[in-house]
Amino acid sequence: DVKVTQSSRYLVKRTGEKVFLECVQDMDHENMFWYRQDPGLGLRLIYFSYDVKMKEKGDIPEGYSVSREKKERFSLILESASTNQTSMYLCASSFGTSGSSGANVLTFGAGSRLTVL
Amino acid sequence: AQSVTQPDIHITVSEGASLELRCNYSYGATPYLFWYVQSPGQGLQLLLKYFSGDTLVQGIKGFEAEFKRSQSSFNLRKPSVHWSDAAEYFCAVGLMNRDDKIIFGKGTRLHILP
């Protein structure tokens, strides 16, 4: 089975801190995604990547950046955390060329719940 | 613009009763269609998917969904729910263009009465 591992399940940070959320997948998937999930708003795409060292903005990239130095690892970075970034963060991966059926089948990690005080 | 609508935010059914969760989409062509389930505090798990062919698709945990092109719908069904089915369910639409992104509905939370 494909596994997507998010290293931190729960984090508590203070306003202004730099926060790293790490995600690793073990099945050589080309595509990786970061979403945030908030009650009533569903899943919103922050950033995604179709290849190593490649990144594209999703729907809500403001206040976030990402890094993909290796194929299996996709990191989400909050340069200066704010209280409105308190949320559940979900990492996902998929295989195949963007637009293909496989590329649309997402495997999710268990999530990282971030609280910013 | 493409969109996915799950009209029911919450649904409550009794254990053993049948279930149908609604999903409608707006897109110019037939998209790829998915249902995911999220248990409390967990990530999303794929229940089933539709790419093409038979419009009735079977998934895991006894779920099925039917694609109806004329209604732009992809409703999820289960003939008899179990207490362990209590979770949040997300419908998603996957698009075939390289620059398009997967779109999720806002979810339906399922509550099970004993």
Tab-separated table of C-alpha atoms in Angstrom:
chain	number	residue	atom	x	y	z
A	1	ASP	CA	0.000	0.000	0.000
A	2	VAL	CA	1.058	3.530	-0.689
A	3	LYS	CA	1.882	5.350	2.447
A	4	VAL	CA	1.923	9.065	2.934
A	5	THR	CA	3.462	9.997	6.232
A	6	GLN	CA	3.101	13.353	7.894
A	7	SER	CA	5.703	13.568	10.583
A	8	SER	CA	3.784	15.716	13.049
A	9	ARG	CA	0.197	14.885	13.981
A	10	TYR	CA	-0.220	17.784	16.399
A	11	LEU	CA	1.754	21.002	16.652
A	12	VAL	CA	1.331	24.087	18.814
A	13	LYS	CA	3.258	27.176	17.736
A	14	ARG	CA	3.322	30.824	18.607
A	15	THR	CA	2.501	33.722	16.319
A	16	GLY	CA	5.510	34.689	14.226
A	17	GLU	CA	7.263	31.336	14.474
A	18	LYS	CA	8.499	29.552	11.362
A	19	VAL	CA	6.730	26.225	10.961
A	20	PHE	CA	7.738	23.229	8.868
A	21	LEU	CA	5.262	20.493	8.015
A	22	GLU	CA	6.898	17.452	6.491
A	23	CYS	CA	5.339	14.874	4.206
A	24	VAL	CA	6.963	11.746	2.802
A	25	GLN	CA	5.503	9.186	0.406
A	26	ASP	CA	7.063	5.804	-0.264
A	27	MET	CA	5.703	4.761	-3.659
A	28	ASP	CA	7.587	6.963	-6.103
A	29	HIS	CA	4.595	9.185	-6.848
A	30	GLU	CA	5.262	12.125	-9.139
A	31	ASN	CA	2.590	14.423	-7.742
A	32	MET	CA	2.266	15.816	-4.262
A	33	PHE	CA	-0.229	18.214	-2.745
A	34	TRP	CA	-0.838	20.255	0.392
A	35	TYR	CA	-4.387	21.050	1.486
A	36	ARG	CA	-5.814	22.744	4.505
A	37	GLN	CA	-9.128	21.671	5.927
A	38	ASP	CA	-11.422	23.911	7.949
A	39	PRO	CA	-14.969	23.247	9.161
A	40	GLY	CA	-17.530	24.322	6.609
A	41	LEU	CA	-14.893	25.131	4.010
A	42	GLY	CA	-13.862	21.647	2.962
A	43	LEU	CA	-10.406	21.074	1.497
A	44	ARG	CA	-8.554	23.960	-0.047
A	45	LEU	CA	-5.433	23.460	-2.116
A	46	ILE	CA	-2.394	25.398	-0.944
A	47	TYR	CA	0.425	24.207	-3.207
A	48	PHE	CA	1.176	21.237	-5.389
A	49	SER	CA	4.117	19.768	-7.221
A	50	TYR	CA	4.318	17.555	-10.283
A	51	ASP	CA	8.065	16.952	-10.108
A	52	VAL	CA	11.171	17.455	-8.021
A	53	LYS	CA	12.050	21.114	-7.528
A	54	MET	CA	8.806	22.093	-9.151
A	55	LYS	CA	5.911	23.811	-7.396
A	56	GLU	CA	2.693	25.483	-8.360
A	57	LYS	CA	0.329	27.658	-6.379
A	58	GLY	CA	-3.046	26.335	-5.461
A	59	ASP	CA	-6.079	28.310	-4.406
A	60	ILE	CA	-4.753	29.767	-1.140
A	61	PRO	CA	-0.932	30.053	-1.294
A	62	GLU	CA	-0.634	33.309	0.643
A	63	GLY	CA	1.431	32.921	3.774
A	64	TYR	CA	2.834	29.562	2.713
A	65	SER	CA	5.756	28.215	0.726
A	66	VAL	CA	6.847	24.710	-0.188
A	67	SER	CA	9.966	22.755	-0.932
A	68	ARG	CA	10.455	19.608	-2.939
A	69	GLU	CA	14.141	18.747	-3.052
A	70	LYS	CA	13.523	15.011	-3.335
A	71	LYS	CA	10.759	13.157	-5.117
A	72	GLU	CA	9.443	11.513	-1.982
A	73	ARG	CA	9.362	14.586	0.251
A	74	PHE	CA	7.163	17.680	0.068
A	75	SER	CA	7.456	20.247	2.826
A	76	LEU	CA	5.037	23.025	3.668
A	77	ILE	CA	6.521	26.098	5.286
A	78	LEU	CA	4.788	28.832	7.210
A	79	GLU	CA	7.361	31.637	7.249
A	80	SER	CA	5.647	33.539	10.061
A	81	ALA	CA	2.740	31.673	11.565
A	82	SER	CA	-0.458	33.557	12.294
A	83	THR	CA	-3.538	32.569	14.251
A	84	ASN	CA	-5.611	32.326	11.071
A	85	GLN	CA	-3.355	29.479	9.964
A	86	THR	CA	-4.664	27.291	12.759
A	87	SER	CA	-6.046	24.362	10.809
A	88	MET	CA	-5.750	20.725	9.794
A	89	TYR	CA	-3.151	20.283	7.061
A	90	LEU	CA	-3.386	17.306	4.734
A	91	CYS	CA	-0.686	16.055	2.413
A	92	ALA	CA	-1.549	13.846	-0.550
A	93	SER	CA	0.213	12.189	-3.457
A	94	SER	CA	-0.691	10.589	-6.773
A	95	PHE	CA	1.055	9.012	-9.748
A	96	GLY	CA	0.935	9.772	-13.415
A	97	THR	CA	0.856	12.742	-15.706
A	98	SER	CA	-1.387	15.582	-14.661
A	99	GLY	CA	-4.777	15.143	-16.303
A	100	SER	CA	-4.523	11.361	-16.414
A	101	SER	CA	-6.931	9.233	-14.441
A	102	GLY	CA	-4.236	8.016	-12.066
A	103	ALA	CA	-3.022	11.490	-11.313
A	104	ASN	CA	-6.436	12.265	-9.927
A	105	VAL	CA	-6.455	9.407	-7.411
A	106	LEU	CA	-5.093	10.914	-4.228
A	107	THR	CA	-3.588	9.052	-1.302
A	108	PHE	CA	-3.693	11.153	1.848
A	109	GLY	CA	-1.623	11.282	4.982
A	110	ALA	CA	-3.253	11.278	8.396
A	111	GLY	CA	-3.026	15.040	8.719
A	112	SER	CA	-1.204	17.559	10.876
A	113	ARG	CA	-3.311	19.632	13.203
A	114	LEU	CA	-1.618	22.980	13.763
A	115	THR	CA	-2.606	25.418	16.467
A	116	VAL	CA	-1.080	28.885	16.390
A	117	LEU	CA	-1.369	30.822	19.646
B	1	ALA	CA	-16.395	27.437	-13.367
B	2	GLN	CA	-16.202	23.845	-12.277
B	3	SER	CA	-17.846	23.039	-8.951
B	4	VAL	CA	-18.928	20.202	-6.716
B	5	THR	CA	-21.987	20.446	-4.494
B	6	GLN	CA	-22.865	18.235	-1.589
B	7	PRO	CA	-26.217	19.659	-0.536
B	8	ASP	CA	-26.409	17.918	2.825
B	9	ILE	CA	-24.001	19.126	5.499
B	10	HIS	CA	-25.231	16.585	8.054
B	11	ILE	CA	-27.206	13.388	7.665
B	12	THR	CA	-28.448	11.126	10.456
B	13	VAL	CA	-29.570	7.572	9.847
B	14	SER	CA	-30.296	4.635	12.095
B	15	GLU	CA	-27.957	1.687	12.151
B	16	GLY	CA	-29.135	-0.861	9.610
B	17	ALA	CA	-30.964	1.702	7.492
B	18	SER	CA	-30.050	2.516	3.919
B	19	LEU	CA	-27.994	5.553	3.024
B	20	GLU	CA	-27.711	7.895	0.076
B	21	LEU	CA	-25.365	10.871	0.013
B	22	ARG	CA	-25.832	13.333	-2.791
B	23	CYS	CA	-23.212	14.880	-5.026
B	24	ASN	CA	-23.696	17.146	-8.037
B	25	TYR	CA	-21.004	18.617	-10.212
B	26	SER	CA	-20.711	21.294	-12.806
B	27	TYR	CA	-18.269	20.644	-15.623
B	28	GLY	CA	-18.317	20.826	-19.395
B	29	ALA	CA	-17.431	17.181	-19.935
B	30	THR	CA	-17.581	13.941	-17.965
B	31	PRO	CA	-14.986	14.244	-15.250
B	32	TYR	CA	-13.342	11.630	-13.120
B	33	LEU	CA	-15.482	11.163	-10.005
B	34	PHE	CA	-14.532	10.091	-6.514
B	35	TRP	CA	-15.870	9.558	-3.032
B	36	TYR	CA	-13.553	9.775	-0.047
B	37	VAL	CA	-14.257	9.090	3.621
B	38	GLN	CA	-12.614	10.750	6.600
B	39	SER	CA	-12.828	9.268	10.070
B	40	PRO	CA	-12.366	11.687	12.974
B	41	GLY	CA	-8.808	12.965	13.240
B	42	GLN	CA	-7.679	11.074	10.153
B	43	GLY	CA	-6.832	11.767	6.557
B	44	LEU	CA	-9.103	10.937	3.647
B	45	GLN	CA	-9.457	7.416	2.302
B	46	LEU	CA	-10.653	6.613	-1.194
B	47	LEU	CA	-13.992	4.753	-1.193
B	48	LEU	CA	-14.522	4.461	-4.926
B	49	LYS	CA	-13.868	6.078	-8.261
B	50	TYR	CA	-15.452	6.424	-11.678
B	51	PHE	CA	-13.401	6.937	-14.798
B	52	SER	CA	-15.604	5.557	-17.571
B	53	GLY	CA	-17.731	2.561	-18.494
B	54	ASP	CA	-20.286	1.039	-16.162
B	55	THR	CA	-22.061	3.857	-14.391
B	56	LEU	CA	-22.578	1.850	-11.198
B	57	VAL	CA	-19.299	1.453	-9.366
B	58	GLN	CA	-18.537	-0.634	-6.335
B	59	GLY	CA	-16.195	0.491	-3.611
B	60	ILE	CA	-14.793	-0.601	-0.319
B	61	LYS	CA	-16.800	-1.117	2.880
B	62	GLY	CA	-19.949	-2.057	0.942
B	63	PHE	CA	-20.440	1.337	-0.698
B	64	GLU	CA	-21.501	1.939	-4.267
B	65	ALA	CA	-22.123	5.031	-6.361
B	66	GLU	CA	-24.024	5.701	-9.547
B	67	PHE	CA	-23.001	8.210	-12.178
B	68	LYS	CA	-25.948	9.870	-13.880
B	69	ARG	CA	-24.806	12.042	-16.740
B	70	SER	CA	-28.218	13.622	-17.321
B	71	GLN	CA	-28.339	14.824	-13.714
B	72	SER	CA	-24.602	15.565	-13.335
B	73	SER	CA	-24.743	13.495	-10.188
B	74	PHE	CA	-22.636	10.849	-8.495
B	75	ASN	CA	-24.570	9.758	-5.419
B	76	LEU	CA	-23.100	7.406	-2.853
B	77	ARG	CA	-25.216	4.574	-1.460
B	78	LYS	CA	-25.056	1.808	1.074
B	79	PRO	CA	-27.921	-0.623	1.702
B	80	SER	CA	-27.341	-1.009	5.440
B	81	VAL	CA	-25.122	1.279	7.490
B	82	HIS	CA	-23.025	0.247	10.458
B	83	TRP	CA	-22.043	2.397	13.428
B	84	SER	CA	-18.486	2.412	12.083
B	85	ASP	CA	-19.680	4.293	8.985
B	86	ALA	CA	-20.039	7.476	11.042
B	87	ALA	CA	-17.570	9.826	9.365
B	88	GLU	CA	-17.358	12.702	6.928
B	89	TYR	CA	-17.759	11.937	3.250
B	90	PHE	CA	-16.320	13.994	0.428
B	91	CYS	CA	-17.233	13.909	-3.219
B	92	ALA	CA	-14.482	15.006	-5.606
B	93	VAL	CA	-14.173	15.767	-9.274
B	94	GLY	CA	-10.962	15.157	-11.160
B	95	LEU	CA	-10.410	16.939	-14.422
B	96	MET	CA	-8.629	15.889	-17.550
B	97	ASN	CA	-6.762	19.047	-18.396
B	98	ARG	CA	-3.235	19.364	-17.168
B	99	ASP	CA	-3.842	22.784	-15.663
B	100	ASP	CA	-7.012	21.858	-13.814
B	101	LYS	CA	-7.008	20.692	-10.233
B	102	ILE	CA	-9.122	18.239	-8.293
B	103	ILE	CA	-12.171	19.864	-6.740
B	104	PHE	CA	-13.688	18.648	-3.487
B	105	GLY	CA	-17.177	19.163	-2.179
B	106	LYS	CA	-17.495	20.611	1.305
B	107	GLY	CA	-18.409	17.260	2.773
B	108	THR	CA	-21.361	15.520	4.403
B	109	ARG	CA	-21.060	14.395	7.997
B	110	LEU	CA	-22.853	11.130	8.635
B	111	HIS	CA	-24.243	10.392	12.088
B	112	ILE	CA	-25.494	6.920	13.011
B	113	LEU	CA	-28.218	6.348	15.578
B	114	PRO	CA	-27.953	3.083	17.533
